Amino acid sequence: MSTNNHQTQLKGFIESVKAKQPHEEEFLQAVEEVAEFILPFIEENPKYKKAKLLERMVEPERAVLFRVPWLDDKNEIQINKGFRVQFNSALGLYKGGLRFHPSVNLSILKFLGFEQIFKNSLTGLPLGGGKGGSDFDPKGKSNEEVMRFCQSFMTELFRHIGSETDIPAGDIGVGAREVGYMFGQYKRLTNEFTGTFTGKGVKWGGSLLRTEATGYGLLYFVKEMMQHNGDSLEGKTVVISGSGNVAQYACEKAIEMGAKVVTLSDSDGYIYDKDGITHEKLEFVKELKNEKRARIKEYTKQYPSAKFFGDKRPWEVKCDVALPCATQNELEEEGAKALVKNGCKLVAEGANMPTTTEAIHIFEKNDILYAPGKASNAGGVATSGLEMTQNSLRLSWTKEKVDEELKAIMRKIHDQCVEYGKENNNVNYLKGANIAGFVRVADAMIEQGVV
Ligand code: NDP
């Protein structure tokens, strides 16, 4: 099929998906990113065409929407929306995080759930894809308010999840505190202590290194990419966005690997530390964000040689490697152009879909190595899979054992991207990740019949 015919086919497919959910912009963006590579692949492999696999994959198996009422500290009733999208169970039970953020809606959760299907497939573990959350904003709430919200959220969600059905984890706004409150309520409602959550506290069933896994895994993936190009991270300047879970541990591992990390950010802006963020400075950031729940600009009070740039993103800073680790669509065309102009050579996503389609095309045109989150941030869910294994075996592995498994999984994901994404002498990681992720799910769906 010619390129023109591919474009027409892609347009037709996206139009048909759009007709069913015209306002779900983020979901349509995620579908288009996958379809661009999968439709031509299906054309070359007709067994997938007859089974209408992509058409089936874009419909979630189930999505629940529910009311979450709770009492704030003034004893006033608050009402939020709760969601769980159980997207695809061809490879295993539904697995994917919960996000608490005011921007959460069905489109965002469908995009995240759809991405999760391919990501989970790439890990090689028996995990289906799902995602959930609420438009609740934990920012500025007391611990008691967060607990009451989590308990109310779980009072409905518990009937839809379970250790053999659907196992949630954290995401934006859902960390150790929220997972603890939700697990506590789940246990109380079901009278069962089962591994129905990952990201649990290590004293009560959690895996060592789960907290670090997404950020560490991202850097293991970057290491593989660089090695494949005969290079290393040693001495490279790295720009990171975000200052939450993924950003913190990406920063930690990058420093360990000998890179100089010069930025972190939050939704107010970014800090630039020309001397580089050290382990000691990072400990300060962890306390600032995880304990005090304060803003990243406080960093400049503690370290006055650093500068804060309000309402800006860090892509204008000169670097060799850029790691977007905050949220979707945070790296747009303008940021991509600035990175190219300043000599950036590699972009790897810690966040889910942080790069817009236009920005991806700029990287492609300029031969920038670009890794999509479904490959490069899969270390989190992979370690969740390892947590589930440990729960089933009723034992806990050492940090070293989990780290070795994580490294091996990231290496395998990289190998699959190379296998399916080879183009002349280069690797198209986006193509590789999409096709490799698709094949495993597609084969399972064919074997399981039209369900
Ligand atoms: P956290 O809640 O720990 O941190 C999120 C960070 O992103 C914060 O610094 C936050 O700043 C910033 N942020 C959130 N929304 C926006 C926005 N609209 N504009 C600018 N900055 C924003 O979340 P995680 O670190 O867990 O998640 C970050 C990303 O990584 C998400 O895309 C998530 O889906 C993805 N991811 C997470 C995994 C995990 O294991 N946690 C696994 C795989 C992917 P502020 O404090 O101002 O809100």
Coordinates of C-alpha atoms and ligand atoms in Angstrom, one line a residue:
M1 CA 0.0 0.0 0.0
S2 CA 1.3 3.5 -0.9
T3 CA 2.0 6.2 1.8
N4 CA -1.0 8.1 0.5
N5 CA -3.3 5.1 0.9
H6 CA -2.0 4.6 4.4
Q7 CA -2.8 8.1 5.2
T8 CA -6.4 7.8 3.8
Q9 CA -6.9 4.5 5.7
L10 CA -5.6 6.1 9.0
K11 CA -7.9 9.1 8.5
G12 CA -10.9 6.9 7.9
F13 CA -10.2 4.8 11.0
I14 CA -9.7 7.8 13.2
E15 CA -12.9 9.4 11.8
S16 CA -14.8 6.2 12.7
V17 CA -13.5 6.2 16.3
K18 CA -14.1 10.0 16.6
A19 CA -17.7 9.6 15.5
K20 CA -18.4 7.4 18.6
Q21 CA -16.6 9.8 21.1
P22 CA -16.2 13.1 19.4
H23 CA -15.0 15.0 22.5
E24 CA -12.5 12.6 23.8
E25 CA -9.4 14.4 22.5
E26 CA -6.7 12.7 24.6
F27 CA -8.1 9.3 23.8
L28 CA -8.3 10.0 20.1
Q29 CA -4.6 11.2 20.2
A30 CA -3.5 8.0 21.9
V31 CA -5.5 5.9 19.3
E32 CA -4.0 7.8 16.4
E33 CA -0.5 7.3 17.7
V34 CA -1.0 3.5 17.8
A35 CA -3.1 3.3 14.6
E36 CA -0.4 5.1 12.5
F37 CA 1.8 2.0 12.9
I38 CA -0.6 -0.8 13.5
L39 CA -2.8 -0.3 10.4
P40 CA 0.0 -0.8 7.9
F41 CA 1.2 -3.7 10.0
I42 CA -2.2 -5.3 9.8
E43 CA -2.3 -4.7 6.1
E44 CA 0.9 -6.8 5.8
N45 CA -0.5 -9.5 8.2
P46 CA -4.1 -10.1 7.1
K47 CA -5.0 -12.6 9.9
Y48 CA -5.3 -9.5 12.2
K49 CA -7.5 -7.7 9.7
K50 CA -10.2 -10.4 9.6
A51 CA -10.4 -10.5 13.4
K52 CA -11.0 -6.7 13.5
L53 CA -8.5 -6.4 16.3
L54 CA -7.8 -2.7 16.4
E55 CA -11.6 -2.0 16.1
R56 CA -12.1 -4.2 19.2
M57 CA -9.2 -2.9 21.1
V58 CA -10.4 0.7 21.1
E59 CA -13.6 -0.3 22.9
P60 CA -13.0 -0.8 26.7
E61 CA -14.4 -4.1 27.9
R62 CA -16.1 -2.2 30.7
A63 CA -16.1 1.3 32.3
V64 CA -17.7 2.2 35.5
L65 CA -18.5 5.8 36.6
F66 CA -19.7 6.5 40.2
R67 CA -20.4 9.1 42.7
V68 CA -17.9 9.8 45.5
P69 CA -19.5 11.8 48.4
W70 CA -17.4 12.8 51.4
L71 CA -17.3 15.2 54.3
D72 CA -14.6 17.9 54.4
D73 CA -13.1 19.3 57.6
K74 CA -15.9 21.9 57.9
N75 CA -18.4 19.0 57.8
E76 CA -19.6 20.1 54.4
I77 CA -20.6 17.5 51.8
Q78 CA -18.3 17.3 48.8
I79 CA -19.0 15.3 45.7
N80 CA -16.5 13.9 43.2
K81 CA -16.6 11.6 40.2
G82 CA -15.0 8.1 40.4
F83 CA -14.0 6.0 37.4
R84 CA -12.5 2.6 36.5
V85 CA -11.9 1.7 32.9
Q86 CA -11.3 -2.0 32.5
F87 CA -9.9 -1.9 29.0
N88 CA -8.5 -5.2 27.9
S89 CA -8.0 -8.6 29.7
A90 CA -6.6 -10.7 26.9
L91 CA -3.3 -11.1 28.6
G92 CA -4.4 -11.1 32.2
L93 CA -6.3 -9.3 34.9
Y94 CA -6.8 -5.6 34.5
K95 CA -3.8 -3.6 35.7
G96 CA -3.2 0.1 35.8
G97 CA -3.0 3.0 38.2
L98 CA -5.5 5.4 39.8
R99 CA -5.1 9.1 39.2
F100 CA -6.5 11.8 41.5
H101 CA -6.3 15.2 39.7
P102 CA -9.0 17.9 38.9
S103 CA -8.4 17.3 35.1
V104 CA -9.5 13.6 35.3
N105 CA -12.3 12.7 33.0
L106 CA -13.3 9.7 30.9
S107 CA -11.1 10.8 27.9
I108 CA -8.0 11.0 30.0
L109 CA -8.6 7.7 31.7
K110 CA -9.4 6.0 28.3
F111 CA -6.2 7.3 26.8
L112 CA -4.2 6.0 29.9
G113 CA -6.0 2.7 29.9
F114 CA -5.5 2.2 26.1
E115 CA -1.8 3.0 26.5
Q116 CA -1.6 0.6 29.4
I117 CA -2.7 -2.4 27.2
F118 CA 0.4 -2.1 25.0
K119 CA 2.7 -1.2 27.9
N120 CA 1.7 -4.2 29.9
S121 CA 2.1 -6.4 26.9
L122 CA 5.6 -5.1 26.4
T123 CA 6.6 -6.2 29.9
G124 CA 6.0 -9.8 28.9
L125 CA 4.0 -10.3 32.1
P126 CA 0.5 -11.7 32.2
L127 CA -1.2 -8.3 32.7
G128 CA -4.3 -6.8 31.0
G129 CA -4.8 -3.0 30.8
G130 CA -7.0 -0.7 32.9
K131 CA -6.9 2.8 34.5
G132 CA -9.1 4.7 37.0
G133 CA -9.3 7.7 39.2
S134 CA -11.2 10.7 40.2
D135 CA -11.4 14.5 39.7
F136 CA -10.5 14.9 43.4
D137 CA -7.6 17.2 44.1
P138 CA -5.5 16.0 47.0
K139 CA -3.5 19.3 47.0
G140 CA -4.4 21.5 49.9
K141 CA -6.5 18.8 51.7
S142 CA -5.8 17.6 55.2
N143 CA -4.8 14.0 55.8
E144 CA -8.2 13.4 57.3
E145 CA -9.9 14.7 54.2
V146 CA -7.8 12.6 51.9
M147 CA -8.6 9.5 54.1
R148 CA -12.3 10.2 54.1
F149 CA -12.3 10.7 50.3
C150 CA -10.2 7.5 49.7
Q151 CA -12.6 5.5 51.9
S152 CA -15.7 6.7 50.1
F153 CA -14.0 6.1 46.7
M154 CA -13.2 2.5 47.7
T155 CA -16.6 1.9 49.2
E156 CA -17.9 1.8 45.6
L157 CA -14.7 0.6 43.7
F158 CA -14.2 -2.5 45.9
R159 CA -17.0 -4.4 44.1
H160 CA -15.3 -4.0 40.7
I161 CA -11.8 -5.0 41.6
G162 CA -10.0 -8.0 43.3
S163 CA -6.8 -10.0 43.3
E164 CA -8.1 -12.2 40.4
T165 CA -9.9 -9.4 38.5
D166 CA -8.4 -6.0 38.6
I167 CA -5.4 -4.7 40.6
P168 CA -5.0 -0.9 40.8
A169 CA -1.9 1.1 41.7
G170 CA -0.9 4.7 42.1
D171 CA -0.4 7.5 39.5
I172 CA -0.6 11.3 39.6
G173 CA -1.9 12.3 43.1
V174 CA -2.0 8.7 44.3
G175 CA 1.1 7.8 46.3
A176 CA 1.8 5.7 49.4
R177 CA -0.6 7.6 51.6
E178 CA -3.6 7.2 49.3
V179 CA -2.8 3.6 48.5
G180 CA -2.7 2.9 52.2
Y181 CA -6.1 4.4 52.9
M182 CA -7.7 2.7 50.0
F183 CA -6.2 -0.7 50.8
G184 CA -7.3 -0.3 54.4
Q185 CA -10.9 0.3 53.3
Y186 CA -10.8 -2.5 50.8
K187 CA -9.6 -4.9 53.5
R188 CA -12.3 -3.8 55.8
L189 CA -15.1 -4.2 53.2
T190 CA -14.0 -7.6 52.0
N191 CA -12.5 -9.1 55.1
E192 CA -9.6 -10.3 53.0
F193 CA -5.9 -9.4 53.1
T194 CA -5.1 -10.0 49.4
G195 CA -2.8 -8.3 47.0
T196 CA -5.6 -6.2 45.5
F197 CA -3.3 -3.2 45.2
T198 CA 0.3 -2.7 44.2
G199 CA 2.5 0.1 45.5
K200 CA 1.6 -1.1 49.0
G201 CA 3.8 -0.2 52.0
V202 CA 6.7 -2.6 52.2
K203 CA 5.7 -3.6 55.8
W204 CA 2.4 -4.9 54.5
G205 CA 2.9 -6.7 51.2
G206 CA 4.6 -4.0 49.1
S207 CA 7.6 -4.7 47.0
L208 CA 11.0 -3.2 47.7
L209 CA 11.8 -0.8 44.8
R210 CA 8.2 -0.3 43.6
T211 CA 8.4 3.4 44.6
E212 CA 11.6 3.9 42.6
A213 CA 10.7 1.5 39.7
T214 CA 9.3 3.9 37.1
G215 CA 12.1 6.4 37.4
Y216 CA 14.8 3.8 37.7
G217 CA 13.4 1.8 34.8
L218 CA 13.3 4.9 32.6
L219 CA 17.0 5.4 33.1
Y220 CA 17.7 1.7 32.5
F221 CA 15.9 2.1 29.2
V222 CA 17.8 5.3 28.3
K223 CA 21.1 3.4 29.1
E224 CA 20.1 0.7 26.6
M225 CA 19.2 3.3 24.0
M226 CA 22.6 5.1 24.4
Q227 CA 24.5 1.8 24.5
H228 CA 22.8 0.8 21.2
N229 CA 24.2 4.0 19.8
G230 CA 27.7 3.5 21.2
D231 CA 27.3 6.2 23.8
S232 CA 26.6 6.5 27.6
L233 CA 25.0 8.9 30.1
E234 CA 28.3 9.7 31.8
G235 CA 28.8 13.5 31.8
K236 CA 25.6 14.3 29.9
T237 CA 23.3 17.2 30.8
V238 CA 19.8 16.0 31.6
V239 CA 16.6 18.1 31.8
I240 CA 13.7 16.6 33.7
S241 CA 10.2 17.9 34.1
G242 CA 8.0 17.1 37.1
S243 CA 9.1 16.7 40.7
G244 CA 6.8 13.8 41.8
N245 CA 7.5 10.1 42.1
V246 CA 8.7 9.5 38.5
A247 CA 10.8 12.6 38.3
Q248 CA 12.5 12.1 41.7
Y249 CA 13.7 8.6 41.0
A250 CA 14.6 9.4 37.4
C251 CA 16.8 12.2 38.8
E252 CA 18.3 9.9 41.4
K253 CA 19.3 7.2 38.9
A254 CA 20.6 9.7 36.3
I255 CA 22.9 11.2 39.0
E256 CA 24.1 7.7 39.9
M257 CA 24.8 7.0 36.2
G258 CA 27.1 10.1 36.1
A259 CA 24.8 12.6 34.4
K260 CA 24.2 16.2 35.5
V261 CA 20.5 16.9 36.1
V262 CA 19.8 20.6 35.9
T263 CA 16.0 21.0 36.1
L264 CA 12.9 19.8 37.9
S265 CA 9.4 21.3 37.7
D266 CA 5.8 21.4 38.9
S267 CA 2.7 23.0 37.6
D268 CA 3.9 26.4 38.7
G269 CA 7.2 26.4 36.7
Y270 CA 10.7 24.9 36.7
I271 CA 13.9 25.3 38.7
Y272 CA 17.3 25.5 36.9
D273 CA 20.3 24.5 38.9
K274 CA 23.4 25.1 36.7
D275 CA 25.7 23.3 39.2
G276 CA 23.5 20.1 38.9
I277 CA 21.1 18.5 41.4
T278 CA 23.1 16.3 43.8
H279 CA 21.8 13.4 46.0
E280 CA 21.7 15.8 48.9
K281 CA 19.7 18.4 47.0
L282 CA 17.4 15.6 45.8
E283 CA 16.7 14.6 49.4
F284 CA 15.6 18.1 50.0
V285 CA 13.2 17.9 47.0
K286 CA 11.8 14.6 48.3
E287 CA 11.0 16.1 51.7
L288 CA 9.6 19.2 50.1
K289 CA 7.3 17.4 47.8
N290 CA 6.5 14.2 49.7
E291 CA 6.3 15.4 53.3
K292 CA 5.7 19.1 53.3
R293 CA 3.7 18.9 50.0
A294 CA 5.2 22.3 49.0
R295 CA 6.1 23.9 45.7
I296 CA 9.3 23.3 43.7
K297 CA 10.2 27.0 43.7
E298 CA 11.1 26.6 47.4
Y299 CA 14.3 24.9 46.1
T300 CA 15.7 28.3 45.2
K301 CA 15.4 29.5 48.8
Q302 CA 17.5 26.6 50.0
Y303 CA 19.9 26.7 47.0
P304 CA 20.1 30.4 46.0
S305 CA 22.4 29.8 43.0
A306 CA 19.4 28.0 41.3
K307 CA 16.8 30.0 39.5
F308 CA 13.0 29.6 39.3
F309 CA 11.1 30.2 36.0
G310 CA 7.4 30.7 36.7
D311 CA 4.8 29.4 34.3
K312 CA 7.5 27.9 32.0
R313 CA 8.6 24.4 31.0
P314 CA 12.2 23.3 31.1
W315 CA 12.6 22.5 27.4
E316 CA 14.3 25.8 26.7
V317 CA 17.3 24.7 28.7
K318 CA 20.3 23.4 26.8
C319 CA 20.7 19.6 27.3
D320 CA 21.8 16.3 25.8
V321 CA 18.9 14.3 27.2
A322 CA 15.3 15.4 28.0
L323 CA 13.0 13.3 30.3
P324 CA 9.4 14.5 30.5
C325 CA 8.1 13.1 33.8
A326 CA 5.1 15.2 34.7
T327 CA 1.9 14.9 32.6
Q328 CA 0.3 14.5 29.2
N329 CA 1.0 17.0 26.4
E330 CA 3.6 19.0 28.4
L331 CA 6.1 18.9 25.5
E332 CA 4.6 20.7 22.6
E333 CA 5.9 21.9 19.2
E334 CA 7.7 24.9 20.6
G335 CA 9.5 22.9 23.3
A336 CA 10.5 20.3 20.7
K337 CA 12.0 22.9 18.4
A338 CA 13.9 24.5 21.3
L339 CA 15.3 21.1 22.3
V340 CA 16.5 20.4 18.7
K341 CA 18.0 23.9 18.4
N342 CA 20.0 23.4 21.6
G343 CA 21.5 20.1 20.5
C344 CA 19.4 17.6 22.5
K345 CA 19.9 14.0 21.2
L346 CA 17.5 11.9 23.1
V347 CA 14.0 12.2 24.6
A348 CA 12.6 9.4 26.7
E349 CA 9.2 9.7 28.3
G350 CA 8.7 9.0 32.1
A351 CA 5.2 10.4 31.9
N352 CA 2.3 9.0 29.8
M353 CA 1.9 10.8 26.4
P354 CA 3.8 13.9 27.5
T355 CA 4.8 14.6 23.9
T356 CA 2.3 16.0 21.5
T357 CA 2.0 14.4 18.0
E358 CA 3.4 17.6 16.4
A359 CA 6.4 17.4 18.7
I360 CA 7.0 13.8 17.9
H361 CA 7.1 14.6 14.2
I362 CA 9.8 17.2 14.9
F363 CA 11.9 14.7 16.7
E364 CA 11.4 12.2 13.8
K365 CA 12.4 14.8 11.2
N366 CA 15.5 15.7 13.2
D367 CA 16.7 12.2 13.9
I368 CA 16.3 12.7 17.7
L369 CA 16.1 9.3 19.5
Y370 CA 12.6 9.3 21.0
A371 CA 11.2 6.6 23.4
P372 CA 7.4 6.6 24.0
G373 CA 6.3 6.1 27.6
K374 CA 4.6 2.8 26.9
A375 CA 8.1 1.4 26.5
S376 CA 10.4 3.6 28.6
N377 CA 8.1 4.0 31.7
A378 CA 7.0 0.4 31.9
G379 CA 9.3 -0.3 34.8
G380 CA 6.6 0.8 37.3
V381 CA 3.9 -1.6 36.1
A382 CA 6.6 -4.3 35.6
T383 CA 7.6 -4.0 39.3
S384 CA 3.9 -4.0 40.2
G385 CA 3.8 -7.4 38.4
L386 CA 6.8 -8.5 40.6
E387 CA 4.9 -7.3 43.7
M388 CA 1.9 -9.5 42.6
T389 CA 4.2 -12.5 42.2
Q390 CA 5.7 -12.0 45.7
N391 CA 2.2 -11.7 47.2
S392 CA 1.2 -14.9 45.5
L393 CA 4.3 -16.7 46.8
R394 CA 3.8 -15.0 50.2
L395 CA 7.4 -13.8 50.4
S396 CA 9.5 -10.7 49.8
W397 CA 12.4 -10.5 47.5
T398 CA 15.5 -8.4 48.2
K399 CA 16.1 -5.1 46.6
E400 CA 18.9 -6.6 44.5
K401 CA 16.7 -9.3 43.2
V402 CA 13.9 -6.8 42.2
D403 CA 16.4 -4.5 40.6
E404 CA 17.9 -7.3 38.5
E405 CA 14.4 -8.3 37.4
L406 CA 13.6 -4.7 36.5
K407 CA 16.8 -4.3 34.5
A408 CA 16.2 -7.5 32.6
I409 CA 12.6 -6.5 31.8
M410 CA 13.7 -3.0 30.5
R411 CA 16.4 -4.7 28.4
K412 CA 13.8 -7.0 26.9
I413 CA 11.4 -4.1 26.1
H414 CA 14.3 -2.4 24.4
D415 CA 15.1 -5.5 22.4
Q416 CA 11.5 -5.7 21.2
C417 CA 11.5 -2.1 20.2
V418 CA 14.7 -2.7 18.1
E419 CA 13.2 -5.9 16.6
Y420 CA 10.0 -4.3 15.4
G421 CA 11.2 -0.7 15.0
K422 CA 14.3 -1.2 12.8
E423 CA 14.4 1.3 9.9
N424 CA 17.6 1.2 7.8
N425 CA 20.3 1.9 10.4
N426 CA 18.0 3.6 12.9
V427 CA 15.4 2.4 15.5
N428 CA 11.9 3.9 15.4
Y429 CA 11.1 3.2 19.1
L430 CA 7.5 4.4 18.7
K431 CA 6.9 2.0 15.9
G432 CA 8.7 -0.8 17.6
A433 CA 6.8 -0.4 20.9
N434 CA 3.4 -0.2 19.3
I435 CA 3.9 -3.2 17.0
A436 CA 5.6 -5.4 19.7
G437 CA 2.9 -4.4 22.2
F438 CA 0.1 -5.1 19.7
V439 CA 1.2 -8.5 18.5
R440 CA 1.0 -10.2 21.9
V441 CA -2.4 -8.9 22.7
A442 CA -3.7 -9.5 19.2
D443 CA -2.6 -13.2 19.2
A444 CA -4.2 -13.7 22.6
M445 CA -7.5 -12.1 21.4
I446 CA -7.6 -14.3 18.3
E447 CA -7.1 -17.4 20.4
Q448 CA -9.8 -16.4 22.9
G449 CA -12.4 -15.9 20.2
V450 CA -14.8 -13.0 19.6
V451 CA -15.4 -11.8 23.2
Ligands
NDP1 P1 3.0 12.6 41.0 O1 1.7 13.0 41.4 O2 4.0 12.0 42.0 O3 3.8 13.8 40.3 C1 3.3 14.5 39.2 C2 4.2 15.6 38.9 O4 3.8 16.2 37.7 C3 4.2 16.8 39.9 O5 5.4 17.4 39.9 C4 3.1 17.7 39.4 O6 3.2 19.0 39.8 C5 3.4 17.6 37.9 N1 2.1 17.8 37.1 C6 0.9 17.2 37.3 N2 0.0 17.7 36.5 C7 0.6 18.8 35.8 C8 0.2 19.7 34.9 N3 -1.0 19.7 34.4 N4 1.1 20.6 34.4 C9 2.4 20.6 34.9 N5 2.9 19.7 35.8 C10 2.0 18.8 36.3 O7 2.8 11.6 39.8 P2 3.8 10.5 39.1 O8 5.2 11.0 39.2 O9 3.5 9.2 39.7 O10 3.4 10.6 37.6 C11 4.0 11.4 36.6 C12 3.7 10.9 35.2 O11 4.2 9.6 35.1 C13 2.2 10.7 34.9 O12 2.0 11.0 33.5 C14 1.9 9.3 35.1 O13 0.8 8.8 34.4 C15 3.2 8.6 34.7 N6 3.5 7.3 35.2 C16 3.6 7.1 36.6 C17 3.9 5.8 37.0 C18 4.1 5.5 38.5 O14 4.6 4.4 38.8 N7 3.9 6.5 39.4 C19 4.1 4.7 36.1 C20 4.1 5.1 34.7 C21 3.8 6.3 34.3 P3 2.1 19.6 40.8 O15 2.6 19.2 42.2 O16 2.2 21.1 40.6 O17 0.8 19.0 40.5

